[in-house]
mmCIF file of C-alpha atoms and ligand atoms in Angstrom:
data_model
loop_
_atom_site.group_PDB
_atom_site.id
_atom_site.type_symbol
_atom_site.label_atom_id
_atom_site.label_comp_id
_atom_site.label_asym_id
_atom_site.label_seq_id
_atom_site.Cartn_x
_atom_site.Cartn_y
_atom_site.Cartn_z
ATOM 1 C CA MET A 5 -16.500 14.791 -28.952
ATOM 2 C CA ASP A 6 -19.825 13.366 -27.861
ATOM 3 C CA SER A 7 -21.306 10.818 -30.206
ATOM 4 C CA TYR A 8 -24.964 11.518 -29.633
ATOM 5 C CA ARG A 9 -27.305 14.241 -30.756
ATOM 6 C CA ALA A 10 -29.115 14.105 -27.452
ATOM 7 C CA TRP A 11 -28.635 11.816 -24.497
ATOM 8 C CA ALA A 12 -29.706 11.300 -20.916
ATOM 9 C CA ASP A 13 -27.021 10.542 -18.364
ATOM 10 C CA ILE A 14 -28.474 8.200 -15.750
ATOM 11 C CA ASP A 15 -26.501 8.076 -12.509
ATOM 12 C CA LEU A 16 -27.165 4.677 -10.945
ATOM 13 C CA ASP A 17 -25.082 5.525 -7.874
ATOM 14 C CA ALA A 18 -27.324 8.505 -7.201
ATOM 15 C CA PHE A 19 -30.321 6.236 -7.735
ATOM 16 C CA ALA A 20 -28.983 3.662 -5.266
ATOM 17 C CA SER A 21 -28.271 6.413 -2.764
ATOM 18 C CA ASN A 22 -31.863 7.641 -3.073
ATOM 19 C CA LEU A 23 -33.115 4.109 -2.441
ATOM 20 C CA GLY A 24 -30.954 4.111 0.691
ATOM 21 C CA LEU A 25 -32.589 7.331 1.877
ATOM 22 C CA ILE A 26 -36.031 5.869 1.310
ATOM 23 C CA ARG A 27 -35.031 2.725 3.182
ATOM 24 C CA ALA A 28 -33.754 4.828 6.083
ATOM 25 C CA ARG A 29 -37.113 6.603 6.290
ATOM 26 C CA ILE A 30 -39.315 3.530 6.169
ATOM 27 C CA GLY A 31 -37.213 1.303 8.414
ATOM 28 C CA PRO A 32 -36.300 -2.329 7.929
ATOM 29 C CA GLY A 33 -39.720 -3.933 8.285
ATOM 30 C CA VAL A 34 -41.421 -2.336 5.303
ATOM 31 C CA ALA A 35 -41.035 -3.592 1.744
ATOM 32 C CA MET A 36 -40.289 -1.328 -1.200
ATOM 33 C CA MET A 37 -42.305 -1.614 -4.386
ATOM 34 C CA LEU A 38 -40.447 0.709 -6.710
ATOM 35 C CA VAL A 39 -42.671 2.428 -9.240
ATOM 36 C CA VAL A 40 -41.142 2.075 -12.714
ATOM 37 C CA LYS A 41 -44.131 3.011 -14.851
ATOM 38 C CA ALA A 42 -43.583 5.111 -17.967
ATOM 39 C CA ASP A 43 -40.216 3.445 -18.547
ATOM 40 C CA ALA A 44 -39.137 4.307 -15.010
ATOM 41 C CA TYR A 45 -40.229 7.921 -15.440
ATOM 42 C CA GLY A 46 -38.090 8.053 -18.569
ATOM 43 C CA HIS A 47 -34.964 6.595 -16.923
ATOM 44 C CA GLY A 48 -35.202 3.190 -18.623
ATOM 45 C CA ALA A 49 -37.228 0.593 -16.728
ATOM 46 C CA VAL A 50 -35.033 -2.436 -17.446
ATOM 47 C CA ALA A 51 -31.739 -1.000 -16.192
ATOM 48 C CA ILE A 52 -33.423 0.810 -13.297
ATOM 49 C CA SER A 53 -35.364 -2.267 -12.189
ATOM 50 C CA HIS A 54 -32.359 -4.591 -12.192
ATOM 51 C CA CYS A 55 -30.350 -2.040 -10.241
ATOM 52 C CA ALA A 56 -33.228 -1.555 -7.785
ATOM 53 C CA LEU A 57 -33.652 -5.276 -7.179
ATOM 54 C CA ARG A 58 -29.979 -5.408 -6.147
ATOM 55 C CA HIS A 59 -30.591 -2.590 -3.676
ATOM 56 C CA GLY A 60 -33.372 -3.857 -1.496
ATOM 57 C CA VAL A 61 -36.407 -3.312 -3.695
ATOM 58 C CA GLY A 62 -38.782 -6.264 -3.421
ATOM 59 C CA ALA A 63 -41.381 -5.564 -6.109
ATOM 60 C CA LEU A 64 -42.058 -3.281 -9.047
ATOM 61 C CA GLY A 65 -45.057 -1.190 -10.002
ATOM 62 C CA VAL A 66 -45.840 -0.504 -13.662
ATOM 63 C CA GLY A 67 -48.506 1.293 -15.639
ATOM 64 C CA THR A 68 -49.391 -1.320 -18.258
ATOM 65 C CA SER A 69 -49.070 -5.034 -18.924
ATOM 66 C CA GLY A 70 -46.697 -4.183 -21.782
ATOM 67 C CA GLU A 71 -44.310 -2.563 -19.329
ATOM 68 C CA ALA A 72 -44.562 -5.600 -17.078
ATOM 69 C CA LEU A 73 -43.803 -7.968 -19.961
ATOM 70 C CA GLU A 74 -40.751 -5.954 -20.958
ATOM 71 C CA LEU A 75 -39.402 -6.503 -17.449
ATOM 72 C CA ARG A 76 -40.260 -10.208 -17.479
ATOM 73 C CA ARG A 77 -38.481 -10.595 -20.822
ATOM 74 C CA SER A 78 -35.410 -8.931 -19.335
ATOM 75 C CA GLY A 79 -35.297 -11.565 -16.608
ATOM 76 C CA VAL A 80 -37.130 -9.882 -13.716
ATOM 77 C CA ARG A 81 -38.684 -12.579 -11.533
ATOM 78 C CA ALA A 82 -39.785 -10.295 -8.689
ATOM 79 C CA PRO A 83 -43.484 -9.473 -8.252
ATOM 80 C CA ILE A 84 -44.739 -6.844 -10.695
ATOM 81 C CA LEU A 85 -48.029 -5.004 -10.163
ATOM 82 C CA VAL A 86 -50.007 -3.091 -12.784
ATOM 83 C CA LEU A 87 -50.797 -0.231 -10.416
ATOM 84 C CA GLY A 88 -53.854 1.391 -11.905
ATOM 85 C CA THR A 89 -55.928 -1.094 -13.825
ATOM 86 C CA ILE A 90 -55.817 -3.170 -16.967
ATOM 87 C CA VAL A 91 -58.180 -3.205 -19.917
ATOM 88 C CA ASP A 92 -59.756 -6.586 -20.665
ATOM 89 C CA GLY A 93 -57.336 -7.279 -23.501
ATOM 90 C CA GLU A 94 -54.380 -7.246 -21.121
ATOM 91 C CA ALA A 95 -55.744 -9.874 -18.761
ATOM 92 C CA THR A 96 -54.477 -13.022 -20.461
ATOM 93 C CA ALA A 97 -50.890 -11.798 -20.652
ATOM 94 C CA CYS A 98 -50.978 -10.790 -16.995
ATOM 95 C CA ILE A 99 -52.169 -14.206 -15.867
ATOM 96 C CA LEU A 100 -49.760 -16.088 -18.128
ATOM 97 C CA HIS A 101 -46.757 -14.098 -16.913
ATOM 98 C CA ASP A 102 -47.715 -13.938 -13.253
ATOM 99 C CA ILE A 103 -48.240 -10.190 -13.218
ATOM 100 C CA HIS A 104 -50.255 -8.801 -10.339
ATOM 101 C CA VAL A 105 -53.285 -6.728 -11.248
ATOM 102 C CA ALA A 106 -55.096 -4.059 -9.257
ATOM 103 C CA LEU A 107 -58.762 -4.954 -9.018
ATOM 104 C CA HIS A 108 -61.607 -2.478 -8.636
ATOM 105 C CA SER A 109 -64.948 -4.108 -9.452
ATOM 106 C CA ALA A 110 -67.078 -7.224 -9.134
ATOM 107 C CA ASP A 111 -67.279 -7.544 -12.922
ATOM 108 C CA ARG A 112 -63.534 -7.449 -13.335
ATOM 109 C CA CYS A 113 -63.200 -9.939 -10.485
ATOM 110 C CA GLN A 114 -65.525 -12.382 -12.252
ATOM 111 C CA MET A 115 -63.811 -11.862 -15.592
ATOM 112 C CA LEU A 116 -60.381 -12.633 -14.126
ATOM 113 C CA GLU A 117 -61.720 -15.654 -12.262
ATOM 114 C CA ASP A 118 -63.277 -17.074 -15.432
ATOM 115 C CA LEU A 119 -60.204 -16.404 -17.505
ATOM 116 C CA ALA A 120 -57.816 -17.866 -14.931
ATOM 117 C CA ALA A 121 -60.036 -20.932 -14.643
ATOM 118 C CA ARG A 122 -59.944 -21.412 -18.419
ATOM 119 C CA LEU A 123 -56.171 -21.083 -18.400
ATOM 120 C CA GLY A 124 -55.853 -23.357 -15.407
ATOM 121 C CA LEU A 125 -53.752 -20.717 -13.624
ATOM 122 C CA ILE A 126 -53.934 -18.345 -10.671
ATOM 123 C CA ALA A 127 -54.503 -14.612 -11.144
ATOM 124 C CA ARG A 128 -52.845 -12.505 -8.474
ATOM 125 C CA VAL A 129 -54.763 -9.405 -7.518
ATOM 126 C CA HIS A 130 -54.518 -6.391 -5.222
ATOM 127 C CA LEU A 131 -57.798 -4.836 -4.168
ATOM 128 C CA LYS A 132 -57.640 -1.131 -4.896
ATOM 129 C CA ILE A 133 -59.810 1.058 -2.683
ATOM 130 C CA ASP A 134 -60.754 4.591 -3.655
ATOM 131 C CA THR A 135 -60.417 6.562 -0.435
ATOM 132 C CA GLY A 136 -60.571 9.978 -2.080
ATOM 133 C CA MET A 137 -58.490 9.983 -5.225
ATOM 134 C CA GLY A 138 -61.711 9.491 -7.146
ATOM 135 C CA ARG A 139 -60.073 7.908 -10.151
ATOM 136 C CA LEU A 140 -59.767 4.131 -9.905
ATOM 137 C CA GLY A 141 -60.569 1.734 -7.125
ATOM 138 C CA VAL A 142 -63.694 0.458 -5.440
ATOM 139 C CA LEU A 143 -65.478 2.787 -3.025
ATOM 140 C CA PRO A 144 -64.891 1.807 0.614
ATOM 141 C CA GLU A 145 -68.490 0.675 1.192
ATOM 142 C CA ARG A 146 -68.155 -1.870 -1.631
ATOM 143 C CA ALA A 147 -64.710 -3.126 -0.631
ATOM 144 C CA LEU A 148 -65.714 -5.854 1.812
ATOM 145 C CA PRO A 149 -68.166 -7.614 -0.513
ATOM 146 C CA LEU A 150 -65.476 -7.538 -3.174
ATOM 147 C CA LEU A 151 -62.955 -9.061 -0.764
ATOM 148 C CA GLU A 152 -65.513 -11.783 0.003
ATOM 149 C CA GLN A 153 -65.916 -12.380 -3.728
ATOM 150 C CA ILE A 154 -62.142 -12.669 -4.187
ATOM 151 C CA ARG A 155 -61.975 -15.082 -1.276
ATOM 152 C CA ALA A 156 -64.669 -17.211 -2.923
ATOM 153 C CA SER A 157 -62.942 -17.206 -6.328
ATOM 154 C CA ARG A 158 -60.899 -20.348 -6.693
ATOM 155 C CA HIS A 159 -58.478 -18.940 -9.254
ATOM 156 C CA LEU A 160 -57.804 -15.561 -7.687
ATOM 157 C CA ARG A 161 -55.206 -14.960 -5.045
ATOM 158 C CA LEU A 162 -55.323 -11.764 -2.980
ATOM 159 C CA CYS A 163 -51.773 -10.400 -2.841
ATOM 160 C CA GLY A 164 -52.522 -6.954 -1.532
ATOM 161 C CA VAL A 165 -54.950 -4.259 -0.455
ATOM 162 C CA MET A 166 -54.060 -0.753 -1.530
ATOM 163 C CA THR A 167 -55.149 2.832 -1.879
ATOM 164 C CA HIS A 168 -53.576 5.900 -3.461
ATOM 165 C CA VAL A 169 -53.122 9.292 -1.812
ATOM 166 C CA SER A 170 -53.958 12.343 -3.896
ATOM 167 C CA ALA A 171 -52.244 15.159 -1.966
ATOM 168 C CA PRO A 172 -48.836 16.158 -3.394
ATOM 169 C CA GLU A 173 -47.884 17.165 0.156
ATOM 170 C CA GLY A 174 -48.572 13.729 1.620
ATOM 171 C CA ALA A 175 -49.131 13.653 5.361
ATOM 172 C CA ARG A 176 -48.955 17.450 5.548
ATOM 173 C CA ASP A 177 -52.308 17.737 3.854
ATOM 174 C CA PRO A 178 -55.252 17.125 6.217
ATOM 175 C CA PHE A 179 -57.097 15.296 3.429
ATOM 176 C CA THR A 180 -54.519 12.503 3.634
ATOM 177 C CA ALA A 181 -55.708 11.757 7.163
ATOM 178 C CA VAL A 182 -59.243 11.447 5.789
ATOM 179 C CA GLN A 183 -58.021 8.960 3.198
ATOM 180 C CA GLN A 184 -56.046 7.047 5.835
ATOM 181 C CA ALA A 185 -59.072 6.773 8.117
ATOM 182 C CA ARG A 186 -61.246 5.403 5.295
ATOM 183 C CA PHE A 187 -58.545 2.913 4.387
ATOM 184 C CA ALA A 188 -57.942 1.821 7.987
ATOM 185 C CA GLU A 189 -61.632 1.227 8.530
ATOM 186 C CA VAL A 190 -61.838 -1.223 5.633
ATOM 187 C CA VAL A 191 -58.534 -2.888 6.460
ATOM 188 C CA ASP A 192 -59.451 -3.373 10.126
ATOM 189 C CA GLU A 193 -62.833 -4.876 9.344
ATOM 190 C CA ALA A 194 -61.369 -7.079 6.611
ATOM 191 C CA ARG A 195 -58.775 -8.324 9.081
ATOM 192 C CA ARG A 196 -61.453 -9.133 11.610
ATOM 193 C CA ARG A 197 -63.221 -11.201 8.991
ATOM 194 C CA GLY A 198 -59.962 -12.897 7.969
ATOM 195 C CA LEU A 199 -60.142 -11.580 4.415
ATOM 196 C CA ILE A 200 -56.660 -10.071 4.174
ATOM 197 C CA SER A 201 -53.620 -11.664 2.640
ATOM 198 C CA GLY A 202 -50.523 -10.224 1.010
ATOM 199 C CA TRP A 203 -49.345 -6.636 1.407
ATOM 200 C CA ILE A 204 -51.277 -3.645 2.617
ATOM 201 C CA HIS A 205 -49.855 -0.539 0.962
ATOM 202 C CA LEU A 206 -50.664 3.112 0.330
ATOM 203 C CA ALA A 207 -47.610 5.392 0.564
ATOM 204 C CA ASN A 208 -46.074 7.153 -2.453
ATOM 205 C CA SER A 209 -42.977 9.369 -2.255
ATOM 206 C CA ALA A 210 -44.737 12.337 -0.701
ATOM 207 C CA CYS A 211 -46.172 10.118 2.046
ATOM 208 C CA VAL A 212 -42.806 8.495 2.772
ATOM 209 C CA PHE A 213 -41.013 11.840 3.032
ATOM 210 C CA THR A 214 -43.642 13.514 5.207
ATOM 211 C CA GLY A 215 -43.513 10.734 7.796
ATOM 212 C CA LEU A 216 -46.924 9.204 7.181
ATOM 213 C CA THR A 217 -47.775 6.400 9.622
ATOM 214 C CA PRO A 218 -48.642 3.622 9.528
ATOM 215 C CA LEU A 219 -46.871 2.552 6.362
ATOM 216 C CA TYR A 220 -48.308 -0.960 6.666
ATOM 217 C CA ASP A 221 -46.389 -3.640 4.735
ATOM 218 C CA ALA A 222 -44.983 -1.840 1.709
ATOM 219 C CA VAL A 223 -44.446 1.594 0.189
ATOM 220 C CA ARG A 224 -44.630 2.603 -3.477
ATOM 221 C CA PRO A 225 -42.092 5.356 -4.092
ATOM 222 C CA GLY A 226 -41.466 6.629 -7.602
ATOM 223 C CA ILE A 227 -40.295 10.194 -8.113
ATOM 224 C CA SER A 228 -38.124 10.326 -4.961
ATOM 225 C CA ALA A 229 -36.028 7.383 -6.151
ATOM 226 C CA TYR A 230 -35.295 9.432 -9.246
ATOM 227 C CA GLY A 231 -34.122 12.262 -7.021
ATOM 228 C CA VAL A 232 -37.023 14.664 -7.014
ATOM 229 C CA LEU A 233 -39.613 15.851 -4.518
ATOM 230 C CA PRO A 234 -41.599 19.053 -4.324
ATOM 231 C CA GLY A 235 -39.074 21.600 -3.032
ATOM 232 C CA GLU A 236 -40.726 22.198 0.312
ATOM 233 C CA LEU A 237 -40.870 18.569 1.407
ATOM 234 C CA PRO A 238 -38.260 17.317 3.884
ATOM 235 C CA GLY A 239 -35.478 15.278 2.324
ATOM 236 C CA SER A 240 -35.562 16.956 -1.056
ATOM 237 C CA ASP A 241 -32.095 18.385 -0.402
ATOM 238 C CA GLU A 242 -30.643 14.927 0.358
ATOM 239 C CA LEU A 243 -32.002 13.218 -2.722
ATOM 240 C CA GLU A 244 -29.693 13.235 -5.705
ATOM 241 C CA PRO A 245 -30.925 13.890 -9.224
ATOM 242 C CA VAL A 246 -30.529 10.764 -11.331
ATOM 243 C CA MET A 247 -31.054 12.085 -14.862
ATOM 244 C CA GLY A 248 -29.193 14.778 -16.759
ATOM 245 C CA LEU A 249 -30.429 15.664 -20.248
ATOM 246 C CA ARG A 250 -27.749 16.726 -22.707
ATOM 247 C CA SER A 251 -27.057 17.675 -26.267
ATOM 248 C CA GLN A 252 -24.250 19.416 -28.123
ATOM 249 C CA ILE A 253 -23.772 22.449 -30.303
ATOM 250 C CA VAL A 254 -24.023 21.366 -33.918
ATOM 251 C CA TYR A 255 -23.853 24.781 -35.583
ATOM 252 C CA LEU A 256 -22.789 28.336 -34.715
ATOM 253 C CA LYS A 257 -23.533 31.483 -36.634
ATOM 254 C CA ASP A 258 -23.400 35.216 -36.206
ATOM 255 C CA LEU A 259 -26.668 36.977 -36.837
ATOM 256 C CA ALA A 260 -27.141 40.653 -37.597
ATOM 257 C CA GLU A 261 -29.297 42.763 -35.318
ATOM 258 C CA GLY A 262 -32.969 42.274 -36.218
ATOM 259 C CA SER A 263 -32.610 38.735 -37.638
ATOM 260 C CA PRO A 264 -35.611 36.523 -36.816
ATOM 261 C CA VAL A 265 -35.032 33.056 -35.394
ATOM 262 C CA GLY A 266 -37.223 29.974 -35.628
ATOM 263 C CA TYR A 267 -40.871 29.319 -36.485
ATOM 264 C CA ALA A 268 -43.035 32.414 -36.583
ATOM 265 C CA GLY A 269 -39.935 34.564 -36.072
ATOM 266 C CA SER A 270 -40.950 34.830 -32.435
ATOM 267 C CA TRP A 271 -37.510 36.113 -31.441
ATOM 268 C CA CYS A 272 -35.417 38.704 -33.275
ATOM 269 C CA ALA A 273 -31.790 39.386 -32.428
ATOM 270 C CA PRO A 274 -31.815 42.622 -30.383
ATOM 271 C CA ARG A 275 -28.095 43.113 -31.211
ATOM 272 C CA PRO A 276 -25.492 41.238 -33.214
ATOM 273 C CA THR A 277 -25.875 37.731 -31.842
ATOM 274 C CA ARG A 278 -23.895 34.514 -31.828
ATOM 275 C CA LEU A 279 -26.527 31.820 -32.185
ATOM 276 C CA ALA A 280 -26.000 28.114 -31.483
ATOM 277 C CA THR A 281 -28.242 25.357 -32.809
ATOM 278 C CA LEU A 282 -28.726 22.161 -30.791
ATOM 279 C CA PRO A 283 -29.894 18.862 -32.317
ATOM 280 C CA ILE A 284 -32.545 18.322 -29.637
ATOM 281 C CA GLY A 285 -36.184 19.319 -29.815
ATOM 282 C CA TYR A 286 -39.528 18.776 -28.191
ATOM 283 C CA ASN A 287 -39.656 15.180 -29.394
ATOM 284 C CA ASP A 288 -36.580 14.570 -27.263
ATOM 285 C CA GLY A 289 -38.025 16.069 -24.107
ATOM 286 C CA LEU A 290 -37.036 19.684 -24.424
ATOM 287 C CA SER A 291 -40.501 21.129 -23.994
ATOM 288 C CA TRP A 292 -41.979 23.390 -26.677
ATOM 289 C CA ARG A 293 -43.076 25.618 -23.836
ATOM 290 C CA LEU A 294 -39.437 26.496 -23.124
ATOM 291 C CA GLY A 295 -39.252 28.466 -26.369
ATOM 292 C CA ASN A 296 -38.098 32.017 -25.506
ATOM 293 C CA HIS A 297 -38.383 30.922 -21.909
ATOM 294 C CA GLY A 298 -35.785 28.581 -20.513
ATOM 295 C CA SER A 299 -32.033 28.358 -20.471
ATOM 296 C CA VAL A 300 -29.368 25.671 -20.795
ATOM 297 C CA LEU A 301 -25.752 25.286 -19.628
ATOM 298 C CA VAL A 302 -22.787 25.668 -21.974
ATOM 299 C CA ARG A 303 -19.253 25.695 -20.546
ATOM 300 C CA GLY A 304 -20.784 26.108 -17.098
ATOM 301 C CA GLU A 305 -22.707 29.229 -18.111
ATOM 302 C CA ARG A 306 -26.369 29.788 -18.735
ATOM 303 C CA ALA A 307 -27.481 30.432 -22.275
ATOM 304 C CA ARG A 308 -31.070 31.469 -23.043
ATOM 305 C CA ILE A 309 -33.295 29.498 -25.367
ATOM 306 C CA VAL A 310 -34.338 31.906 -28.108
ATOM 307 C CA GLY A 311 -37.092 31.387 -30.639
ATOM 308 C CA ARG A 312 -39.489 28.494 -30.628
ATOM 309 C CA VAL A 313 -38.321 24.972 -29.841
ATOM 310 C CA SER A 314 -38.756 22.768 -32.942
ATOM 311 C CA MET A 315 -39.374 19.045 -33.075
ATOM 312 C CA ASP A 316 -35.685 18.265 -33.683
ATOM 313 C CA TYR A 317 -33.804 21.487 -32.989
ATOM 314 C CA THR A 318 -33.435 24.267 -30.453
ATOM 315 C CA THR A 319 -31.614 27.592 -30.731
ATOM 316 C CA ILE A 320 -29.744 29.363 -27.939
ATOM 317 C CA ASP A 321 -28.000 32.708 -27.557
ATOM 318 C CA VAL A 322 -24.303 32.147 -26.780
ATOM 319 C CA THR A 323 -23.021 35.652 -27.547
ATOM 320 C CA HIS A 324 -21.666 36.057 -24.018
ATOM 321 C CA ILE A 325 -19.797 32.729 -23.809
ATOM 322 C CA PRO A 326 -16.104 33.028 -24.649
ATOM 323 C CA GLY A 327 -14.589 30.245 -26.733
ATOM 324 C CA VAL A 328 -17.909 28.594 -27.504
ATOM 325 C CA SER A 329 -17.408 25.931 -30.200
ATOM 326 C CA VAL A 330 -19.235 23.432 -32.318
ATOM 327 C CA GLY A 331 -19.273 20.154 -30.370
ATOM 328 C CA ASP A 332 -19.583 21.834 -26.977
ATOM 329 C CA ARG A 333 -21.676 19.782 -24.601
ATOM 330 C CA VAL A 334 -24.956 21.380 -23.566
ATOM 331 C CA THR A 335 -26.946 20.551 -20.441
ATOM 332 C CA ILE A 336 -30.711 20.974 -20.605
ATOM 333 C CA PHE A 337 -31.130 19.941 -16.986
ATOM 334 C CA GLY A 338 -28.811 18.348 -14.471
ATOM 335 C CA ARG A 339 -25.289 19.191 -13.355
ATOM 336 C CA ASP A 340 -22.445 20.475 -15.468
ATOM 337 C CA GLY A 341 -19.405 20.662 -13.185
ATOM 338 C CA GLU A 342 -20.238 23.217 -10.514
ATOM 339 C CA ALA A 343 -23.214 24.574 -12.392
ATOM 340 C CA GLU A 344 -26.662 23.021 -12.323
ATOM 341 C CA ILE A 345 -30.082 23.498 -13.811
ATOM 342 C CA PRO A 346 -32.406 21.607 -11.510
ATOM 343 C CA LEU A 347 -35.171 19.556 -13.084
ATOM 344 C CA GLU A 348 -37.624 21.408 -10.847
ATOM 345 C CA GLU A 349 -36.581 24.700 -12.420
ATOM 346 C CA VAL A 350 -37.116 23.400 -15.937
ATOM 347 C CA ALA A 351 -40.514 22.017 -14.969
ATOM 348 C CA ALA A 352 -41.532 25.359 -13.495
ATOM 349 C CA ALA A 353 -40.333 27.236 -16.590
ATOM 350 C CA ALA A 354 -42.347 24.875 -18.791
ATOM 351 C CA GLY A 355 -45.406 25.237 -16.594
ATOM 352 C CA THR A 356 -45.479 21.572 -15.643
ATOM 353 C CA ILE A 357 -44.271 19.084 -13.030
ATOM 354 C CA PRO A 358 -40.897 17.275 -12.982
ATOM 355 C CA TYR A 359 -42.664 13.953 -13.643
ATOM 356 C CA GLU A 360 -43.768 15.141 -17.076
ATOM 357 C CA ILE A 361 -40.319 16.415 -18.017
ATOM 358 C CA THR A 362 -38.443 13.138 -17.439
ATOM 359 C CA CYS A 363 -41.303 11.050 -18.881
ATOM 360 C CA SER A 364 -41.230 13.001 -22.096
ATOM 361 C CA VAL A 365 -37.550 12.396 -22.805
ATOM 362 C CA GLY A 366 -38.050 10.720 -26.155
ATOM 363 C CA ARG A 367 -37.315 7.242 -27.362
ATOM 364 C CA ARG A 368 -34.493 8.339 -29.654
ATOM 365 C CA VAL A 369 -32.576 9.919 -26.769
ATOM 366 C CA GLU A 370 -29.791 7.535 -25.799
ATOM 367 C CA ARG A 371 -29.745 6.591 -22.104
ATOM 368 C CA ILE A 372 -26.166 6.434 -20.828
ATOM 369 C CA TYR A 373 -25.829 4.609 -17.510
ATOM 370 C CA ARG A 374 -23.045 5.439 -15.074
ATOM 371 C CA GLY A 375 -22.185 3.806 -11.759
ATOM 372 C CA GLY A 376 -24.138 0.911 -10.357
ATOM 373 C CA ASP A 377 -21.197 -1.365 -11.105
ATOM 374 C CA ASP A 378 -22.489 -4.054 -8.853
ATOM 375 C CA VAL A 379 -25.665 -4.469 -10.861
ATOM 376 C CA LEU A 380 -26.274 -8.105 -11.662
ATOM 377 C CA VAL A 381 -28.651 -8.926 -14.445
ATOM 378 C CA PRO A 382 -30.020 -12.439 -14.608
ATOM 379 C CA ARG A 383 -29.340 -13.939 -17.980
ATOM 380 C CA PRO A 384 -32.560 -15.060 -19.677
ATOM 381 C CA ARG A 385 -32.544 -18.835 -19.749
ATOM 382 C CA ALA A 386 -34.711 -21.594 -21.030
ATOM 383 C CA ASP A 387 -35.024 -23.344 -17.689
ATOM 384 C CA ALA A 388 -35.545 -19.998 -15.991
ATOM 385 C CA ASP A 389 -36.316 -20.854 -12.440
ATOM 386 C CA SER A 390 -33.529 -19.299 -10.445
ATOM 387 C CA ALA A 391 -34.284 -15.783 -9.407
ATOM 388 C CA SER A 392 -31.059 -14.813 -7.781
ATOM 389 C CA GLU A 393 -28.317 -16.094 -9.999
ATOM 390 C CA GLY A 394 -26.899 -13.497 -12.268
ATOM 391 C CA THR A 395 -24.107 -12.626 -14.567
ATOM 392 C CA PRO A 396 -22.396 -9.280 -14.255
ATOM 393 C CA VAL A 397 -22.865 -7.301 -17.421
ATOM 394 C CA SER A 398 -22.438 -3.660 -18.163
ATOM 395 C CA PRO A 399 -25.675 -1.717 -17.752
ATOM 396 C CA ASP A 400 -25.483 -0.980 -21.460
ATOM 397 C CA LEU A 401 -25.600 -4.662 -22.267
ATOM 398 C CA ALA A 402 -28.431 -5.049 -19.867
ATOM 399 C CA ARG A 403 -30.500 -2.820 -22.069
ATOM 400 C CA ALA A 404 -29.993 -4.929 -25.155
HETATM 401 C C1 PLP B 513 -47.192 6.654 -9.744
HETATM 402 C C2 PLP B 513 -47.696 5.978 -8.534
HETATM 403 C C3 PLP B 513 -46.943 5.955 -7.357
HETATM 404 C C4 PLP B 513 -45.616 6.682 -7.212
HETATM 405 O O1 PLP B 513 -45.846 8.050 -6.959
HETATM 406 P P1 PLP B 513 -44.624 9.058 -6.703
HETATM 407 O O2 PLP B 513 -45.297 10.356 -6.447
HETATM 408 O O3 PLP B 513 -43.839 9.081 -7.969
HETATM 409 O O4 PLP B 513 -43.844 8.540 -5.570
HETATM 410 C C5 PLP B 513 -47.424 5.200 -6.297
HETATM 411 N N1 PLP B 513 -48.596 4.548 -6.384
HETATM 412 C C6 PLP B 513 -49.371 4.566 -7.485
HETATM 413 C C7 PLP B 513 -50.660 3.837 -7.511
HETATM 414 C C8 PLP B 513 -48.958 5.305 -8.587
HETATM 415 O O5 PLP B 513 -49.718 5.341 -9.674
#
């Protein structure tokens, strides 16, 4: 019998295979900065990052300095970039722990320079240019003065120039070409003036899988490494899903016709019904919006979610499943033998995107790692200065 109320199976072999597919698309001369923000999209950033670094990934992208520090504490010595921006309060930790920061303004540039000078250290920065995403980044017409300012700052080191593409369809969307042209214009002029150092990078998963060129020095894939792309994009059939979300039946009961189930009695048994209760709820990543809406797999068969999803529990109709028992494993998404509920299907049923589904798999859901036997995790050490030496440990230990 399974020991957990709810757990996520993480298939590190599938993950490594996806990295191989990305590598095949970008060719040998382009570096991979794997995006592991939001705890590696819910997959567990420490285990995922160590596995990735053994499979050709050269740098990691995170969402916050806290995520970067978690990786540093686990022994990651590779470059780590806070992709979006930091708030002022994160700056000291980033400089102290050699975490790269995306830079978007003259004020922030000055602040980092002053702080790094006080600390007697170097702050590594990537200039982020807003070519049409409209969210973060300096507008193209302000980029060159900012590059000049970085060049003149004694405690800043330029480690990259980047932009972010907004179209979910990557190179298939004509707006991406507009963004590329704006980016290329700045990059070309900056090169002429000798202001560039480090990596030039712009491509996310959608760009990589729609054949965007040029890819410059590095790509920043996230979702594709975890096995997902919008269905219509090329390569989505080759990628393997990495996460499966599971629970088990904790209780079975037979309800009379007309019995209400769950909060607000939003579902009533239309006939005598065998109802199963699962110890997984919206706090665990089974979206509230799947109430009366989605289905799960039990013994390879689909069972409908009935009633509202609660914080800790979900109810399903298993009347049609012969032999159904307490303790039966239940798959919310992922494969169960021959059967599968794709993550994309669950996202569509919940009215959201796959990113949000895996990110919202809760903290109390155990991550169970399979495969990736050749993962080496550097042991944290006092004299920590050797990046490559490692001790084989089980991925489970690696998470400790
Ligand atoms: C999240 C993110 C990515 C990765 O995007 P995917 O669509 O998951 O491949 C790349 N770059 C930046 C700046 C991001 O924030």
